[in-house]
Every structure is written in C-alpha cells, then in structure tokens.
CSV table of C-alpha atoms in Angstrom, one decimal:
chain,number,residue,atom,x,y,z
N,66,UNK,CA,-0.9,18.3,-1.0
N,67,UNK,CA,-1.7,17.3,-4.6
N,68,UNK,CA,-4.6,18.9,-6.1
N,69,UNK,CA,-7.2,17.3,-8.4
N,70,UNK,CA,-5.9,19.2,-11.3
N,71,UNK,CA,-2.5,17.8,-10.7
N,72,UNK,CA,-3.9,14.2,-10.4
N,73,UNK,CA,-5.6,14.9,-14.1
N,74,UNK,CA,-2.2,16.0,-15.4
N,75,UNK,CA,-0.5,12.9,-13.9
N,76,UNK,CA,-3.2,10.7,-15.4
N,77,UNK,CA,-2.8,12.1,-18.8
N,78,UNK,CA,0.7,10.9,-19.1
N,79,UNK,CA,-0.3,7.2,-18.5
N,80,UNK,CA,-0.5,6.5,-22.2
N,81,UNK,CA,3.0,7.8,-22.6
N,82,UNK,CA,4.3,5.8,-19.8
N,83,UNK,CA,2.6,2.8,-21.2
N,84,UNK,CA,4.3,3.2,-24.5
N,85,UNK,CA,7.6,4.7,-23.6
N,86,UNK,CA,8.2,4.1,-19.8
N,87,UNK,CA,11.5,2.0,-20.4
N,88,UNK,CA,12.8,4.6,-22.5
N,89,UNK,CA,12.2,7.2,-20.0
N,90,UNK,CA,13.6,5.1,-17.0
N,91,UNK,CA,16.7,4.3,-19.2
N,92,UNK,CA,17.4,8.0,-19.8
N,93,UNK,CA,16.8,8.5,-15.9
N,94,UNK,CA,19.4,6.1,-15.0
N,95,UNK,CA,21.9,7.2,-17.4
N,96,UNK,CA,21.4,10.9,-16.4
N,97,UNK,CA,21.7,10.0,-12.7
N,98,UNK,CA,25.0,8.1,-13.0
N,99,UNK,CA,26.6,10.6,-15.1
N,100,UNK,CA,25.8,13.4,-12.7
N,101,UNK,CA,25.9,11.4,-9.2
N,102,UNK,CA,28.4,8.3,-10.1
N,103,UNK,CA,28.6,7.6,-6.5
N,104,UNK,CA,25.1,6.1,-6.6
N,105,UNK,CA,26.6,3.2,-8.6
N,106,UNK,CA,27.6,1.5,-5.5
N,107,UNK,CA,23.8,1.2,-4.6
N,108,UNK,CA,22.8,-0.4,-7.9
N,109,UNK,CA,23.0,-3.8,-9.3
N,110,UNK,CA,24.8,-2.8,-12.6
N,111,UNK,CA,24.0,-6.3,-13.9
N,112,UNK,CA,20.4,-5.3,-13.8
N,113,UNK,CA,21.1,-2.0,-15.6
N,114,UNK,CA,22.8,-3.8,-18.6
N,115,UNK,CA,20.1,-6.4,-19.1
N,116,UNK,CA,17.3,-3.5,-18.5
N,117,UNK,CA,15.3,-5.2,-15.6
N,118,UNK,CA,15.9,-2.3,-13.3
N,119,UNK,CA,14.8,0.0,-16.0
N,120,UNK,CA,11.8,-1.9,-16.6
N,121,UNK,CA,10.8,-2.4,-13.1
N,122,UNK,CA,11.0,1.3,-12.4
N,123,UNK,CA,8.8,2.1,-15.5
N,124,UNK,CA,6.2,-0.6,-14.1
N,125,UNK,CA,6.4,1.1,-10.7
N,126,UNK,CA,6.0,4.9,-12.2
N,127,UNK,CA,3.1,3.7,-14.4
N,128,UNK,CA,1.5,1.9,-11.5
N,129,UNK,CA,1.7,5.0,-9.3
N,130,UNK,CA,0.1,7.2,-12.0
N,131,UNK,CA,-2.6,4.7,-12.5
N,132,UNK,CA,-3.3,4.8,-8.9
N,133,UNK,CA,-2.7,8.5,-8.1
N,134,UNK,CA,-6.3,8.7,-6.9
N,135,UNK,CA,-5.8,6.0,-4.2
N,136,UNK,CA,-2.0,5.4,-3.4
N,137,UNK,CA,-3.1,3.2,-0.6
N,138,UNK,CA,-3.9,0.5,-3.3
N,139,UNK,CA,-0.1,0.3,-3.9
N,140,UNK,CA,0.6,-0.3,-0.1
N,141,UNK,CA,1.6,-3.9,-0.5
N,142,UNK,CA,4.1,-3.0,-3.2
N,143,UNK,CA,5.4,-0.2,-1.4
N,144,UNK,CA,6.3,-2.1,1.5
N,145,UNK,CA,8.0,-4.8,-0.6
N,146,UNK,CA,10.2,-2.0,-2.3
N,147,UNK,CA,10.8,-0.7,1.1
N,148,UNK,CA,12.4,-3.9,2.3
N,149,UNK,CA,14.5,-4.1,-0.7
N,150,UNK,CA,15.7,-0.4,-0.1
N,151,UNK,CA,16.2,-1.2,3.6
N,152,UNK,CA,18.5,-4.1,2.4
N,153,UNK,CA,20.8,-1.7,0.6
N,154,UNK,CA,20.7,1.1,3.2
N,155,UNK,CA,18.8,3.5,1.1
N,156,UNK,CA,18.4,6.9,3.0
N,157,UNK,CA,16.3,10.0,3.0
N,158,UNK,CA,18.6,12.1,0.9
N,159,UNK,CA,18.8,9.5,-1.9
N,160,UNK,CA,15.1,10.4,-2.6
N,161,UNK,CA,16.2,14.1,-3.3
N,162,UNK,CA,18.8,13.1,-5.9
N,163,UNK,CA,16.4,10.5,-7.5
N,164,UNK,CA,13.7,13.2,-7.8
N,165,UNK,CA,15.9,15.7,-9.2
N,166,UNK,CA,16.8,13.3,-12.0
N,167,UNK,CA,13.4,11.8,-12.5
N,168,UNK,CA,11.8,15.3,-13.1
N,169,UNK,CA,14.7,16.5,-15.4
N,170,UNK,CA,14.2,13.3,-17.4
N,171,UNK,CA,10.5,13.6,-17.9
N,172,UNK,CA,11.1,17.3,-19.2
N,173,UNK,CA,14.0,16.2,-21.5
N,174,UNK,CA,12.2,13.0,-22.8
N,175,UNK,CA,8.9,14.7,-23.3
N,176,UNK,CA,10.4,17.9,-24.5
N,177,UNK,CA,7.6,20.4,-25.5
N,178,UNK,CA,5.0,18.4,-24.2
N,179,UNK,CA,6.4,18.7,-20.7
N,180,UNK,CA,4.6,21.9,-19.3
N,181,UNK,CA,5.7,23.6,-16.2
N,182,UNK,CA,2.4,22.6,-14.8
N,183,UNK,CA,3.0,19.0,-15.6
N,184,UNK,CA,6.4,18.9,-14.2
N,185,UNK,CA,5.2,20.5,-11.2
N,186,UNK,CA,2.3,18.1,-10.7
N,187,UNK,CA,5.0,15.0,-11.0
N,188,UNK,CA,7.1,16.8,-8.6
N,189,UNK,CA,4.4,17.0,-5.8
N,190,UNK,CA,3.3,13.4,-6.9
N,191,UNK,CA,6.9,12.3,-6.4
N,192,UNK,CA,7.7,13.6,-3.1
N,193,UNK,CA,4.3,12.5,-1.7
N,194,UNK,CA,5.5,8.9,-2.7
N,195,UNK,CA,9.0,9.6,-1.4
N,196,UNK,CA,7.6,10.7,1.8
N,197,UNK,CA,5.7,7.4,2.2
N,198,UNK,CA,8.6,5.2,1.3
N,199,UNK,CA,10.9,7.2,3.8
N,200,UNK,CA,8.4,6.5,6.4
N,201,UNK,CA,8.1,2.8,5.7
N,202,UNK,CA,11.9,2.4,5.5
N,203,UNK,CA,12.1,4.4,8.9
N,204,UNK,CA,9.9,1.9,10.5
N,205,UNK,CA,12.2,-1.0,9.1
N,206,UNK,CA,15.3,0.6,10.2
N,207,UNK,CA,13.7,1.1,13.7
N,208,UNK,CA,12.6,-2.6,13.9
N,209,UNK,CA,16.2,-3.5,12.9
N,210,UNK,CA,17.8,-1.7,15.8
N,211,UNK,CA,15.3,-2.6,18.3
N,212,UNK,CA,15.6,-6.2,17.5
N,213,UNK,CA,18.2,-7.9,19.7
N,214,UNK,CA,21.4,-8.5,17.7
N,215,UNK,CA,20.0,-6.1,14.8
N,216,UNK,CA,21.6,-3.1,13.2
N,217,UNK,CA,21.6,-0.8,10.3
N,218,UNK,CA,23.9,-0.4,7.4
N,219,UNK,CA,26.9,-2.7,6.5
N,220,UNK,CA,28.2,-5.0,9.1
N,221,UNK,CA,31.5,-7.1,8.8
N,222,UNK,CA,31.2,-10.8,8.7
N,223,UNK,CA,34.0,-13.4,8.3
N,224,UNK,CA,33.4,-16.6,6.5
N,225,UNK,CA,33.7,-19.7,8.7
N,226,UNK,CA,32.7,-22.5,6.4
N,227,UNK,CA,32.3,-22.9,2.5
N,228,UNK,CA,30.2,-26.2,1.4
N,229,UNK,CA,30.0,-27.2,-2.3
N,230,UNK,CA,26.4,-28.2,-2.5
N,231,UNK,CA,26.8,-29.1,-6.2
N,232,UNK,CA,29.5,-28.3,-9.0
N,233,UNK,CA,27.4,-24.7,-9.5
N,234,UNK,CA,26.4,-23.8,-6.0
N,235,UNK,CA,28.0,-23.4,-2.8
N,236,UNK,CA,27.0,-22.5,0.7
N,237,UNK,CA,28.8,-19.7,2.6
N,238,UNK,CA,28.4,-19.8,6.3
N,239,UNK,CA,29.0,-16.3,8.0
N,240,UNK,CA,29.5,-15.3,11.6
N,241,UNK,CA,29.8,-11.5,12.7
N,242,UNK,CA,33.4,-10.2,13.3
N,243,UNK,CA,32.4,-8.7,16.6
N,244,UNK,CA,31.3,-12.1,17.9
N,245,UNK,CA,28.0,-10.7,19.0
N,246,UNK,CA,24.5,-12.7,18.5
N,247,UNK,CA,22.5,-12.4,15.5
N,248,UNK,CA,19.0,-11.3,15.1
N,249,UNK,CA,16.1,-13.6,14.5
N,250,UNK,CA,14.9,-13.6,10.8
N,251,UNK,CA,11.7,-15.1,9.2
N,252,UNK,CA,12.6,-18.1,7.2
N,253,UNK,CA,12.7,-16.9,3.7
N,254,UNK,CA,14.1,-13.5,4.1
N,255,UNK,CA,17.4,-12.3,2.7
N,256,UNK,CA,20.4,-10.2,3.3
N,257,UNK,CA,22.4,-7.9,0.9
N,258,UNK,CA,26.1,-8.6,0.7
N,259,UNK,CA,28.5,-5.9,-0.6
N,260,UNK,CA,31.7,-6.8,-2.7
N,261,UNK,CA,34.3,-4.5,-4.2
N,262,UNK,CA,34.8,-5.5,-7.8
N,263,UNK,CA,38.3,-4.2,-9.0
N,264,UNK,CA,37.4,-4.3,-12.9
N,265,UNK,CA,34.6,-1.8,-12.2
N,266,UNK,CA,36.2,0.2,-9.4
N,267,UNK,CA,33.0,-0.2,-7.7
N,268,UNK,CA,31.2,-1.8,-4.5
N,269,UNK,CA,28.4,-3.9,-5.8
N,270,UNK,CA,25.6,-5.1,-3.5
N,271,UNK,CA,23.6,-8.2,-4.2
N,272,UNK,CA,20.8,-9.8,-2.3
N,273,UNK,CA,20.9,-13.6,-1.3
N,274,UNK,CA,18.3,-15.6,0.2
N,275,UNK,CA,19.3,-17.0,3.8
N,276,UNK,CA,19.0,-20.7,3.1
N,277,UNK,CA,19.1,-22.0,6.8
N,278,UNK,CA,16.9,-21.5,9.6
N,279,UNK,CA,17.4,-18.7,12.2
N,280,UNK,CA,20.0,-19.7,14.9
N,281,UNK,CA,21.5,-16.7,16.4
N,282,UNK,CA,25.0,-17.9,15.6
N,283,UNK,CA,25.7,-17.6,11.8
N,284,UNK,CA,24.1,-17.0,8.5
N,285,UNK,CA,24.0,-19.2,5.4
N,286,UNK,CA,23.8,-18.0,2.1
N,287,UNK,CA,23.8,-20.4,-1.0
N,288,UNK,CA,25.5,-18.8,-4.1
N,289,UNK,CA,25.1,-20.3,-7.7
N,290,UNK,CA,28.0,-19.7,-10.0
N,291,UNK,CA,27.0,-18.2,-13.4
N,292,UNK,CA,28.0,-20.1,-16.8
N,293,UNK,CA,29.3,-18.6,-18.7
N,294,UNK,CA,31.6,-16.5,-16.5
N,295,UNK,CA,31.4,-12.7,-17.2
N,296,UNK,CA,27.6,-12.4,-17.3
N,297,UNK,CA,26.7,-9.1,-16.0
N,298,UNK,CA,24.2,-10.4,-13.6
N,299,UNK,CA,26.7,-13.0,-12.4
N,300,UNK,CA,29.6,-10.9,-11.5
N,301,UNK,CA,29.4,-11.0,-7.6
N,302,UNK,CA,28.3,-14.6,-7.4
N,303,UNK,CA,31.3,-15.7,-9.7
N,304,UNK,CA,33.5,-13.4,-7.6
N,305,UNK,CA,32.5,-14.9,-4.6
N,306,UNK,CA,33.1,-18.6,-5.7
N,307,UNK,CA,36.5,-17.6,-7.1
N,308,UNK,CA,37.9,-15.4,-4.3
N,309,UNK,CA,36.2,-15.9,-1.2
N,310,UNK,CA,37.1,-18.6,1.2
N,311,UNK,CA,37.3,-19.4,5.1
N,312,UNK,CA,38.7,-16.3,6.9
N,313,UNK,CA,37.8,-13.8,4.2
N,314,UNK,CA,35.3,-11.0,5.2
N,315,UNK,CA,32.1,-9.8,3.7
N,316,UNK,CA,29.8,-6.8,4.5
N,317,UNK,CA,26.3,-7.6,5.2
N,318,UNK,CA,23.2,-5.7,6.1
N,319,UNK,CA,20.3,-7.1,8.4
N,320,UNK,CA,17.8,-9.6,7.2
N,321,UNK,CA,14.8,-8.5,5.8
N,322,UNK,CA,12.0,-9.3,3.1
N,323,UNK,CA,8.3,-9.6,2.5
N,324,UNK,CA,8.6,-13.4,1.1
N,325,UNK,CA,8.6,-15.7,4.4
N,326,UNK,CA,7.0,-18.8,5.8
N,327,UNK,CA,3.4,-18.3,6.8
N,328,UNK,CA,3.0,-19.9,10.2
N,329,UNK,CA,-0.6,-21.3,10.4
N,330,UNK,CA,-2.1,-24.7,10.5
N,331,UNK,CA,-2.6,-25.0,6.8
N,332,UNK,CA,-0.3,-27.6,4.7
N,333,UNK,CA,2.7,-26.1,3.0
N,334,UNK,CA,3.5,-26.5,-0.7
N,335,UNK,CA,6.8,-25.4,-1.8
N,336,UNK,CA,7.6,-25.0,-5.7
N,337,UNK,CA,11.1,-23.9,-6.8
N,338,UNK,CA,13.3,-24.0,-9.8
N,339,UNK,CA,17.3,-24.1,-9.7
N,340,UNK,CA,18.8,-21.9,-7.0
N,341,UNK,CA,15.2,-20.7,-6.1
N,342,UNK,CA,15.1,-23.4,-3.7
N,343,UNK,CA,17.4,-21.4,-1.1
N,344,UNK,CA,14.7,-19.4,0.7
N,345,UNK,CA,12.3,-22.3,0.7
N,346,UNK,CA,15.3,-24.5,2.5
N,347,UNK,CA,15.1,-21.9,5.4
N,348,UNK,CA,11.3,-22.7,5.6
N,349,UNK,CA,11.8,-26.3,5.5
N,350,UNK,CA,14.6,-26.2,8.0
N,351,UNK,CA,12.3,-24.0,10.3
N,352,UNK,CA,9.4,-26.3,10.2
N,353,UNK,CA,11.9,-29.2,10.8
N,354,UNK,CA,13.2,-27.3,14.0
N,355,UNK,CA,9.8,-26.5,15.3
N,356,UNK,CA,8.5,-30.1,14.6
N,357,UNK,CA,5.5,-28.6,12.7
N,358,UNK,CA,3.3,-31.4,11.9
N,359,UNK,CA,1.4,-30.1,8.7
N,360,UNK,CA,1.5,-32.0,5.3
N,361,UNK,CA,4.5,-30.7,3.2
N,362,UNK,CA,4.8,-30.9,-0.5
N,363,UNK,CA,8.2,-30.3,-2.0
N,364,UNK,CA,8.5,-29.8,-5.7
N,365,UNK,CA,11.8,-28.8,-7.2
N,366,UNK,CA,13.2,-28.7,-10.7
N,367,UNK,CA,16.7,-28.4,-12.1
N,368,UNK,CA,19.0,-29.5,-14.9
N,369,UNK,CA,20.0,-33.2,-13.5
N,370,UNK,CA,20.5,-35.2,-10.5
N,371,UNK,CA,23.9,-34.0,-10.0
N,372,UNK,CA,23.0,-30.5,-9.9
N,373,UNK,CA,20.2,-30.9,-7.3
N,374,UNK,CA,21.5,-28.9,-4.2
N,375,UNK,CA,20.3,-30.0,-0.8
N,376,UNK,CA,19.2,-33.4,-2.3
N,377,UNK,CA,20.6,-35.4,0.6
N,378,UNK,CA,19.3,-33.1,3.2
N,379,UNK,CA,15.7,-33.1,1.8
N,380,UNK,CA,15.8,-36.9,1.8
N,381,UNK,CA,16.8,-36.9,5.5
N,382,UNK,CA,14.0,-34.4,6.4
N,383,UNK,CA,11.5,-36.5,4.3
N,384,UNK,CA,12.4,-39.5,6.3
N,385,UNK,CA,11.9,-37.6,9.5
N,386,UNK,CA,8.6,-36.0,8.6
N,387,UNK,CA,6.0,-38.5,7.8
N,388,UNK,CA,3.5,-36.1,6.2
N,389,UNK,CA,6.3,-34.7,3.4
N,390,UNK,CA,6.3,-35.8,-0.1
N,391,UNK,CA,8.8,-34.8,-2.7
N,392,UNK,CA,8.9,-34.5,-6.5
N,393,UNK,CA,11.8,-33.7,-8.7
N,394,UNK,CA,12.0,-32.7,-12.3
N,395,UNK,CA,14.9,-32.7,-14.2
N,396,UNK,CA,15.6,-31.3,-17.5
N,397,UNK,CA,17.9,-34.0,-18.5
N,398,UNK,CA,16.5,-37.4,-18.5
N,399,UNK,CA,17.5,-39.7,-15.4
N,400,UNK,CA,18.0,-43.3,-15.2
N,401,UNK,CA,15.7,-43.9,-12.1
N,402,UNK,CA,12.0,-43.8,-11.4
N,403,UNK,CA,12.1,-41.1,-8.7
N,404,UNK,CA,11.9,-38.1,-10.8
N,405,UNK,CA,10.0,-36.5,-13.7
N,406,UNK,CA,11.7,-35.8,-17.0
N,407,UNK,CA,11.5,-32.1,-18.1
N,408,UNK,CA,10.5,-28.8,-16.5
N,409,UNK,CA,8.2,-28.6,-13.4
N,410,UNK,CA,4.6,-29.5,-14.7
N,411,UNK,CA,2.2,-29.4,-11.6
N,412,UNK,CA,-0.4,-31.3,-13.9
N,413,UNK,CA,1.8,-34.3,-13.3
N,414,UNK,CA,1.4,-34.1,-9.6
N,415,UNK,CA,-1.6,-35.9,-8.0
N,416,UNK,CA,-4.1,-33.3,-6.6
N,417,UNK,CA,-3.8,-34.8,-3.3
N,418,UNK,CA,-0.5,-33.0,-2.9
N,419,UNK,CA,-1.9,-29.6,-4.2
N,420,UNK,CA,-4.7,-29.0,-1.7
N,421,UNK,CA,-7.3,-26.4,-2.2
N,422,UNK,CA,-6.5,-24.8,1.3
N,423,UNK,CA,-2.6,-24.8,1.7
N,424,UNK,CA,0.3,-22.1,1.7
N,425,UNK,CA,1.8,-22.1,-1.6
N,426,UNK,CA,5.3,-20.7,-2.1
N,427,UNK,CA,7.0,-20.1,-5.6
N,428,UNK,CA,10.5,-19.1,-6.1
N,429,UNK,CA,12.3,-18.8,-9.4
N,430,UNK,CA,12.8,-16.7,-12.5
N,431,UNK,CA,9.8,-14.6,-13.5
N,432,UNK,CA,8.3,-17.1,-16.3
N,433,UNK,CA,8.6,-19.9,-13.6
N,434,UNK,CA,6.5,-18.1,-11.1
N,435,UNK,CA,4.0,-16.8,-13.7
N,436,UNK,CA,3.3,-20.1,-15.2
N,437,UNK,CA,2.7,-21.9,-12.0
N,438,UNK,CA,0.7,-18.9,-10.5
N,439,UNK,CA,-1.7,-19.3,-13.6
N,440,UNK,CA,-2.0,-23.0,-13.2
N,441,UNK,CA,-2.8,-22.9,-9.4
N,442,UNK,CA,-5.4,-20.1,-9.7
N,443,UNK,CA,-7.0,-22.0,-12.6
N,444,UNK,CA,-7.4,-25.0,-10.2
N,445,UNK,CA,-9.2,-22.7,-7.8
N,446,UNK,CA,-6.4,-21.9,-5.5
N,447,UNK,CA,-6.9,-18.5,-3.7
N,448,UNK,CA,-4.3,-16.1,-5.0
N,449,UNK,CA,-3.9,-14.8,-1.5
N,450,UNK,CA,-2.5,-18.1,-0.5
N,451,UNK,CA,0.1,-18.2,-3.3
N,452,UNK,CA,3.4,-16.3,-2.1
N,453,UNK,CA,6.4,-15.7,-4.6
N,454,UNK,CA,9.8,-14.3,-4.6
N,455,UNK,CA,11.3,-13.3,-8.1
N,456,UNK,CA,14.8,-13.4,-8.9
N,457,UNK,CA,16.1,-9.6,-9.2
N,458,UNK,CA,13.8,-6.5,-9.5
N,459,UNK,CA,10.2,-7.2,-9.3
N,460,UNK,CA,8.3,-7.2,-12.7
N,461,UNK,CA,5.3,-9.6,-12.0
N,462,UNK,CA,1.9,-7.9,-11.4
N,463,UNK,CA,-0.1,-11.1,-10.3
N,464,UNK,CA,-3.5,-11.0,-8.7
C-alpha cells in the first residue's frame, strides 16, 4: 500500500515529467528493447519511430503522478488502455518486465536526484497501477471467452474477398479457418492483425476498425495504403495491400474497443476524415440493419470524390433512411454542387443538422478531432455526448 510520504515523492516528480517525460520514456523503450527484444513483437515500431508511443506513455505517466491521490479519476483512461492491451494479448508477466525497465530508466535519467526512497515510491505506485490494469484486462479476457464464438490470443483467419473501395483503400473480408461462428461485437470496435515483416524479422501488430456491422460470419477491415510507400506507420498496411489476397491467412485477436455506437433514442452525428470513416461505417450499417429511426447526420472529408470510400453505399443508405443527411468536404475542388471545398468545417453545416441533444462521433487524426471537439463544445454540445477515436496511441486529453 502506498504511503502519504511516497505520494508526496511521486508528486515531487511532476515538474520533471512535464519537462522531460518524453526523454524518459524514449530512454525506457530503448532500454527495454535492448534487454528484451522479444517485446518488439508486441509494439507498433512505426509509432516508436515517429515518437507517438513515447509521447503517449509520457502523458500516461504524468497523469498517474498528477492523480496519485485519487487514481479512480483515471478509471476511464485505464479501461481504454486495457482495451488496447487486450487486443494485443498483453499478459501479467509483461508488466513485470515493463516495471523493471521503467524503474531503471527513472534512476538512470534522474541520476543523483533518484534517491532510494523515490525509486521505492515509484515501484509501489507502478505495481499498484499494474494490478489495476491486470484486473481490468482479466475481466476483458473473461468476457471474450464467455462470449459465444469468442477467444483470447491470436486466431487464424483466411481472406475470402478483397474489394477496392478506392485507389487507396481496400476492404478485406475474413472468415475463421476453423469455420466457427464469430462473436457479436459493438459497431465501432476494432481487431488487431498480426503480420510477419521479413525486412524487420518481426511480427508487427496493427489495429483496424471493423467496418461492417456484426454478422457472425465474417469480419471486414478496410485498410488504407500509405503514400509514399515505406513510411514506418504504413508498413503493415502497405504489406497487406501488396501481398495479401484471397486464400491468404491472417492472425487476429477478438474485437474490443471503448469507441462504439451509443444505442439510445437521440439523433446520431458522424464526423470523419479520410479512413477515419471505417468504424463509423460499422455504426451506420448497424443502424440500417436494426432499422433505427433516429435522424442521422453524416459528415465526411477526404481529398476528392474519387477517393471517397463507401460513397455509393452511403448514398444507397441515405435513400433508404428518410432522416439521413450527408455532407462531403473535398480538399480538391469538385465540379459538382453536392460537396464543400476544403477541409471539414462544421460552421458550414446548418445548425438543424447539429442538434444540441445528439450522440456525436469523431474519428480521424488528433488535430481533426481536437478542432471539431472544440467547435462542438463552443456551440454548447455536452462533452459527455462527444465520442472520439484517435488514430494510433491516444494523446488527446479532451474534456
């Protein structure tokens, strides 16, 4: 049990974490991968190269130090991280390895300032948090195996269909190789996909939103090819585009994720940028399947009309749903009167389609989400009704 004196020591490191948190976590990852290279199979190395993972961890460590008196305030964030960990099949033994290298990194980075008492305080604090995370993830694993068709760990699937949605995005349809039924999932959730990359001599996991409604027979993921090729964050996506076709196998973990459709009587407003549309498509397909009658506002932005994935499907759903209104924003001007030029700008949308009482869903890069979150809250929308999914490791602290 952490003592009050130890809490004070933890809080005393807050200024250092604010100023040098990313330097600390960068040192930590380098140290851990040097001593335990087998863990590289669990981490997205693209996010290591662009520093997003180091920044996300630094943000999490700082938040924990700032809330050391009341860790319960972080419960929502803990559950969100737990979902990510469950999708990567993180186990209790991994926390021992991480703890060892994190504590050593604190000592090595702080040098003489890292007293024995401070390291002991962080040791108690870290394993207190680890116990919470392990408990959250155990519940998630139990739910997975108790769900009909559910499983834990990596399960083989074969590709049964590949559809080019645009020149950049293709949908991959996957069925389990054992022929069994698939578990029901909440529209908006994701799976992890594991691919062996010969050039790295490593398995690399990536998380892809399920882009279709739950049906018990197949999963559909819709993957964007990154241009230019070779970008670290696009290695797996590009590999899928280039080498995976009908008949090939992929390993997946069970669906999970805290970003999903809120099923109540309120209208739904979907706002996406680029491939951020994929989890929202699952929500829209679910609403179509259940014949839900609430008003729907669909707002999407991409480079141009030709790169607008699922455009025809959305138009068909709009014809079937009398209360659905769609708005498109294209970076490149189009020769039609049915879209706006430029990036998504909610100020151009009639307020009638952005009601005060509605479920709002944002999906895209961090800057995209932050911009529209701030606009909506400035218009009086309750932040509790604004749900978002950020690409990659979470970095946004919006409230």
